Amino acid sequence: MPDSLTVGPTAAPRRVRAQDGRLLSVPDGWALLPPGDAGLTRRVKAAGPSWTVVEKVGRKLFSRGVWAPEAHIVHARAALEDERATPAYAKKLAQGRERRAKEQAEYEVDFANAVLRFLAFSPAWLPHAKRLAVLVAGHATPVGSGTVARTERIPIERRAEAAVIAWMRHQTTGYDHMRIERVKGARREVRRELAEVSRAILDLHRRDAPHAPPACPLCSALLRPPPTRPSDS
């Protein structure tokens, strides 16, 4: 019986590529379990040998499913459907949703406070800081938003700073409509330059010196209804 492997897809429906480069044929009697049901996938893998198909696109890895004996998939799916039909499972799901909602609400508050600490606006501009913290947290913290706020690889203080700069890039500059050369490093350089501009604007609000709000891109942006923006960290 074949071992459990991580493989890559090929153009042939029942051919995969092993990590050492070998081309392998999917064994007879095996079927492809599509991705999307983590519970079912875990059970199928636990039942015996399987081949997990992973494709690298750019720097990201995407699951393309799991090859396994069809009998294992059928048995695991039936057992899981029976379990998910019970009241106990429904209760467990409800408790999980409540726990995640509570955790999300707490994180939104923690993140907004981290944004406020990064902004460090003067008392005269504190209402602006609070408004900005709410807007940035609302954009950056939802699960699945794909923003830097959802990563745990860096401290929350750095997540908050990056989220503010990203929000400013979309809301106070012309970044979304810029024509940027398709040259390696060009977009990164544009972002770096715009980040410097955004930091200068933020610094204006860390001093008590007044300025004309209509001429300030941040003040103007805070008066607009928040539009939907692409995920960008």
Tab-separated table of C-alpha atoms in Angstrom:
chain	number	residue	atom	x	y	z
A	1	MET	CA	0.000	0.000	0.000
A	2	PRO	CA	1.451	3.432	-0.918
A	3	ASP	CA	2.704	5.674	1.863
A	4	SER	CA	1.103	8.976	2.801
A	5	LEU	CA	2.716	11.662	0.657
A	6	THR	CA	2.522	15.328	-0.224
A	7	VAL	CA	2.493	15.671	-3.991
A	8	GLY	CA	1.958	18.250	-6.712
A	9	PRO	CA	-0.637	18.213	-9.499
A	10	THR	CA	0.103	17.539	-13.169
A	11	ALA	CA	-1.885	18.001	-16.367
A	12	ALA	CA	-2.867	14.327	-16.298
A	13	PRO	CA	-5.968	13.684	-14.136
A	14	ARG	CA	-4.545	10.669	-12.263
A	15	ARG	CA	-0.852	11.550	-12.309
A	16	VAL	CA	0.942	13.522	-9.609
A	17	ARG	CA	4.480	14.647	-8.978
A	18	ALA	CA	6.306	13.556	-5.832
A	19	GLN	CA	8.506	15.987	-3.932
A	20	ASP	CA	11.603	14.314	-5.372
A	21	GLY	CA	10.319	14.978	-8.902
A	22	ARG	CA	9.054	11.491	-9.711
A	23	LEU	CA	5.787	11.117	-11.611
A	24	LEU	CA	3.368	8.819	-9.820
A	25	SER	CA	0.141	7.207	-10.964
A	26	VAL	CA	-2.758	7.316	-8.545
A	27	PRO	CA	-3.496	3.738	-7.377
A	28	ASP	CA	-6.589	1.975	-8.663
A	29	GLY	CA	-9.530	2.278	-6.318
A	30	TRP	CA	-8.489	5.718	-5.108
A	31	ALA	CA	-10.603	8.862	-5.463
A	32	LEU	CA	-9.888	12.551	-5.057
A	33	LEU	CA	-11.468	14.199	-2.025
A	34	PRO	CA	-11.859	17.921	-2.866
A	35	PRO	CA	-10.623	20.507	-0.348
A	36	GLY	CA	-13.032	22.446	1.824
A	37	ASP	CA	-14.088	20.070	4.610
A	38	ALA	CA	-11.274	19.944	7.145
A	39	GLY	CA	-13.068	17.461	9.408
A	40	LEU	CA	-13.646	14.996	6.597
A	41	THR	CA	-10.092	15.399	5.322
A	42	ARG	CA	-8.662	14.633	8.774
A	43	ARG	CA	-10.698	11.451	9.027
A	44	VAL	CA	-9.713	10.264	5.578
A	45	LYS	CA	-6.041	10.839	6.319
A	46	ALA	CA	-6.315	9.045	9.651
A	47	ALA	CA	-7.917	6.024	7.964
A	48	GLY	CA	-4.768	5.082	6.052
A	49	PRO	CA	-2.358	6.118	3.303
A	50	SER	CA	-3.273	9.193	1.278
A	51	TRP	CA	-1.663	11.656	-1.113
A	52	THR	CA	-2.211	15.329	-0.327
A	53	VAL	CA	-2.104	17.446	-3.472
A	54	VAL	CA	-0.590	20.896	-2.942
A	55	GLU	CA	0.116	23.495	-5.610
A	56	LYS	CA	2.409	26.486	-5.163
A	57	VAL	CA	1.191	29.660	-6.836
A	58	GLY	CA	3.656	32.483	-6.331
A	59	ARG	CA	4.650	32.253	-2.696
A	60	LYS	CA	1.407	30.675	-1.517
A	61	LEU	CA	0.439	27.015	-1.237
A	62	PHE	CA	-3.047	25.883	-2.225
A	63	SER	CA	-4.676	22.546	-1.432
A	64	ARG	CA	-6.026	20.708	-4.463
A	65	GLY	CA	-7.517	17.827	-2.499
A	66	VAL	CA	-6.492	14.444	-1.153
A	67	TRP	CA	-6.196	11.172	-3.062
A	68	ALA	CA	-7.190	8.210	-0.882
A	69	PRO	CA	-8.929	4.837	-1.169
A	70	GLU	CA	-12.501	5.579	-2.235
A	71	ALA	CA	-13.820	3.218	0.441
A	72	HIS	CA	-12.118	5.313	3.144
A	73	ILE	CA	-13.700	8.497	1.770
A	74	VAL	CA	-17.180	6.937	1.569
A	75	HIS	CA	-16.954	5.501	5.095
A	76	ALA	CA	-15.569	8.707	6.633
A	77	ARG	CA	-18.199	10.867	4.909
A	78	ALA	CA	-21.080	8.639	6.104
A	79	ALA	CA	-19.767	8.549	9.671
A	80	LEU	CA	-19.294	12.307	9.726
A	81	GLU	CA	-22.766	12.987	8.318
A	82	ASP	CA	-24.284	10.809	11.059
A	83	GLU	CA	-22.308	12.663	13.718
A	84	ARG	CA	-23.236	16.084	12.342
A	85	ALA	CA	-26.927	15.182	12.444
A	86	THR	CA	-26.921	14.806	16.251
A	87	PRO	CA	-28.135	17.503	18.706
A	88	ALA	CA	-24.796	17.274	20.495
A	89	TYR	CA	-22.959	18.317	17.358
A	90	ALA	CA	-25.351	21.228	16.752
A	91	LYS	CA	-24.747	22.392	20.318
A	92	LYS	CA	-21.002	22.122	19.825
A	93	LEU	CA	-21.226	24.224	16.655
A	94	ALA	CA	-23.268	26.901	18.424
A	95	GLN	CA	-20.783	27.051	21.289
A	96	GLY	CA	-17.932	27.349	18.816
A	97	ARG	CA	-19.626	30.222	16.999
A	98	GLU	CA	-20.245	32.043	20.278
A	99	ARG	CA	-16.630	31.560	21.367
A	100	ARG	CA	-15.247	32.798	18.049
A	101	ALA	CA	-17.590	35.813	18.058
A	102	LYS	CA	-16.426	36.721	21.560
A	103	GLU	CA	-12.775	36.312	20.607
A	104	GLN	CA	-13.309	38.430	17.497
A	105	ALA	CA	-15.009	41.214	19.457
A	106	GLU	CA	-12.189	41.225	21.996
A	107	TYR	CA	-9.575	41.323	19.267
A	108	GLU	CA	-11.283	44.245	17.537
A	109	VAL	CA	-11.129	46.219	20.789
A	110	ASP	CA	-7.503	45.248	21.443
A	111	PHE	CA	-6.555	46.152	17.879
A	112	ALA	CA	-8.335	49.503	17.977
A	113	ASN	CA	-6.491	50.326	21.208
A	114	ALA	CA	-3.193	49.336	19.578
A	115	VAL	CA	-4.027	51.699	16.712
A	116	LEU	CA	-4.722	54.499	19.182
A	117	ARG	CA	-1.359	53.916	20.864
A	118	PHE	CA	0.420	54.070	17.520
A	119	LEU	CA	-1.401	57.234	16.450
A	120	ALA	CA	-0.620	59.094	19.686
A	121	PHE	CA	-2.546	62.128	18.448
A	122	SER	CA	-2.566	65.291	20.532
A	123	PRO	CA	-5.674	65.966	22.656
A	124	ALA	CA	-6.970	68.422	20.046
A	125	TRP	CA	-7.087	65.623	17.472
A	126	LEU	CA	-8.211	62.812	19.782
A	127	PRO	CA	-11.698	62.530	18.167
A	128	HIS	CA	-9.953	61.975	14.841
A	129	ALA	CA	-7.767	59.280	16.381
A	130	LYS	CA	-10.785	57.456	17.768
A	131	ARG	CA	-12.597	57.652	14.440
A	132	LEU	CA	-9.526	56.415	12.574
A	133	ALA	CA	-8.995	53.548	15.033
A	134	VAL	CA	-12.565	52.356	14.513
A	135	LEU	CA	-12.282	52.550	10.731
A	136	VAL	CA	-8.925	50.769	10.568
A	137	ALA	CA	-10.000	48.035	12.974
A	138	GLY	CA	-13.265	47.540	11.096
A	139	HIS	CA	-11.415	47.116	7.819
A	140	ALA	CA	-8.448	45.087	9.017
A	141	THR	CA	-9.687	42.697	11.691
A	142	PRO	CA	-12.502	40.631	10.084
A	143	VAL	CA	-11.634	36.953	9.742
A	144	GLY	CA	-10.610	36.197	6.178
A	145	SER	CA	-9.866	39.847	5.366
A	146	GLY	CA	-6.354	38.885	4.308
A	147	THR	CA	-4.835	41.944	5.978
A	148	VAL	CA	-1.762	42.180	8.162
A	149	ALA	CA	-4.020	42.484	11.212
A	150	ARG	CA	-4.884	38.784	10.898
A	151	THR	CA	-1.302	37.544	11.128
A	152	GLU	CA	0.263	36.426	14.389
A	153	ARG	CA	3.810	36.523	13.042
A	154	ILE	CA	4.397	40.067	14.283
A	155	PRO	CA	3.378	41.888	17.496
A	156	ILE	CA	0.023	43.631	17.558
A	157	GLU	CA	1.768	47.028	17.729
A	158	ARG	CA	3.414	46.425	14.356
A	159	ARG	CA	0.167	45.035	12.933
A	160	ALA	CA	-1.614	48.213	13.993
A	161	GLU	CA	1.029	50.444	12.419
A	162	ALA	CA	0.985	48.505	9.148
A	163	ALA	CA	-2.827	48.532	9.046
A	164	VAL	CA	-2.953	52.302	9.531
A	165	ILE	CA	-0.427	52.886	6.743
A	166	ALA	CA	-2.353	50.536	4.434
A	167	TRP	CA	-5.639	52.316	5.213
A	168	MET	CA	-4.003	55.683	4.576
A	169	ARG	CA	-2.571	54.436	1.289
A	170	HIS	CA	-6.057	53.655	-0.015
A	171	GLN	CA	-7.986	56.500	1.597
A	172	THR	CA	-5.655	59.521	1.473
A	173	THR	CA	-3.549	58.942	-1.668
A	174	GLY	CA	-4.185	58.156	-5.320
A	175	TYR	CA	-2.662	54.685	-4.992
A	176	ASP	CA	-5.760	52.809	-6.164
A	177	HIS	CA	-5.715	54.642	-9.502
A	178	MET	CA	-1.971	54.786	-10.118
A	179	ARG	CA	-0.418	53.203	-13.186
A	180	ILE	CA	2.649	51.464	-11.784
A	181	GLU	CA	5.264	49.895	-14.012
A	182	ARG	CA	5.267	46.105	-13.977
A	183	VAL	CA	8.882	46.074	-12.880
A	184	LYS	CA	10.174	44.134	-9.922
A	185	GLY	CA	10.252	46.391	-6.871
A	186	ALA	CA	8.312	49.245	-8.477
A	187	ARG	CA	5.121	48.753	-6.464
A	188	ARG	CA	7.109	48.302	-3.264
A	189	GLU	CA	8.950	51.576	-3.902
A	190	VAL	CA	5.676	53.418	-4.540
A	191	ARG	CA	4.269	52.055	-1.304
A	192	ARG	CA	7.394	53.134	0.571
A	193	GLU	CA	7.130	56.681	-0.771
A	194	LEU	CA	3.426	56.902	0.031
A	195	ALA	CA	4.083	55.543	3.535
A	196	GLU	CA	6.462	58.440	4.164
A	197	VAL	CA	3.766	60.878	3.079
A	198	SER	CA	1.218	59.160	5.320
A	199	ARG	CA	3.567	59.304	8.315
A	200	ALA	CA	4.061	63.021	7.747
A	201	ILE	CA	0.286	63.524	7.719
A	202	LEU	CA	-0.043	61.541	10.948
A	203	ASP	CA	2.680	63.679	12.538
A	204	LEU	CA	0.577	66.795	11.863
A	205	HIS	CA	-2.025	65.373	14.247
A	206	ARG	CA	0.511	64.613	16.965
A	207	ARG	CA	1.029	68.320	17.509
A	208	ASP	CA	-1.409	70.884	18.861
A	209	ALA	CA	-0.665	73.216	15.967
A	210	PRO	CA	-3.908	73.732	14.025
A	211	HIS	CA	-4.270	73.143	10.310
A	212	ALA	CA	-7.096	73.545	7.837
A	213	PRO	CA	-9.089	70.260	7.866
A	214	PRO	CA	-10.437	70.693	4.291
A	215	ALA	CA	-6.858	70.737	3.011
A	216	CYS	CA	-5.841	67.689	5.059
A	217	PRO	CA	-6.326	64.374	3.213
A	218	LEU	CA	-6.772	62.500	6.500
A	219	CYS	CA	-9.381	64.887	7.885
A	220	SER	CA	-11.237	64.740	4.566
A	221	ALA	CA	-11.098	60.931	4.486
A	222	LEU	CA	-12.502	60.680	8.007
A	223	LEU	CA	-15.570	62.652	6.915
A	224	ARG	CA	-16.380	60.265	4.057
A	225	PRO	CA	-18.437	57.082	4.446
A	226	PRO	CA	-15.973	54.156	4.482
A	227	PRO	CA	-16.048	52.470	1.044
A	228	THR	CA	-15.141	48.846	0.493
A	229	ARG	CA	-11.470	48.560	-0.321
A	230	PRO	CA	-9.338	45.653	-1.564
A	231	SER	CA	-7.488	43.626	1.072
A	232	ASP	CA	-4.011	45.072	1.324
A	233	SER	CA	-1.455	44.700	4.067
